[in-house]
């Protein structure tokens, strides 16, 4: 969640894709890398003023000038679609949503349009329904990370699954509209029965399917995640999803570092409140895989203005490294 346009979702996977794109476009993009900032500011002002035409025009300019692969592109495309929808321009609105989907940096972000009254004028159109239905047809990729742990990813979601006789231990769920794709991917892993579910933090791309998957599983999360679930989910000003149903609430809360055995492997859960105040990192000690949620993104600490706590982040990273490499500083 962010109103600042920082990357919303998580993961090593996306970073790799972005890095590849940046490598490709860097010589061209370097001279204009910041050209989008002025129209973005003007667009936000127009939005605050209720000037739909200026909002739509400036945000279209942001999309035009923002370098390919930029982590803020999905936000820019979403705003541009929103502006067009406010003008009842179905073709342009759907084109921006489709572009965000095709670029795939955080494709499922477009699903917030279902909860956004800015799209009311076009929400019944065949074109809008089609683009909203893309999530139901998507497929996740499944990649072994070594040991018993697999990475399931696609369209801005990063889910980790530990396989074994106890049933699946899942870290995060991805966005709700991708539930079908996730279930399909899980079906190929030990029959797909989810025994445990850990949520790294209360952002929709990490807990979207908590209610659906958590009903039959033992769900664990930070107390701050439960708290956030009780409130409307604010994607951006004026775009809110209703509070989660009670079936989405965690069964157990993790307020301090803990460890347990799952599928014959010790799993450590570290509390790292920096990105949201309710962040967990999950470390599979035998497989040597850690899921950092959005706390640390392949080299980039990922923090949002207003939520960030750099000291807490560094402290927690230190203790996490101690946990992963006992005796490293002795
Ligand atoms: Zn997040």
XYZ file of N, CA and C and ligand atoms in Angstrom, residues 8 201 203 205-206 275 294 304, ligand 1:
25
model
N 4.773 -1.416 -4.930
C 3.793 -1.946 -3.992
C 4.106 -3.380 -3.631
N 3.307 -9.336 5.773
C 2.844 -7.998 6.157
C 1.495 -7.718 5.499
N -0.124 -6.082 3.235
C -0.370 -5.453 1.937
C -1.071 -6.461 1.036
N -0.986 -7.445 -1.963
C -0.270 -8.392 -2.825
C 0.366 -9.528 -2.020
N 0.278 -9.446 -0.696
C 0.828 -10.506 0.162
C -0.252 -11.273 0.919
N 8.934 -1.825 6.956
C 8.182 -1.510 5.736
C 6.740 -1.135 6.082
N 8.430 -7.490 1.893
C 8.907 -6.277 1.230
C 9.963 -5.565 2.063
N 8.355 2.785 2.732
C 7.427 3.800 2.252
C 7.504 5.031 3.140
Zn 4.361 -4.248 0.902
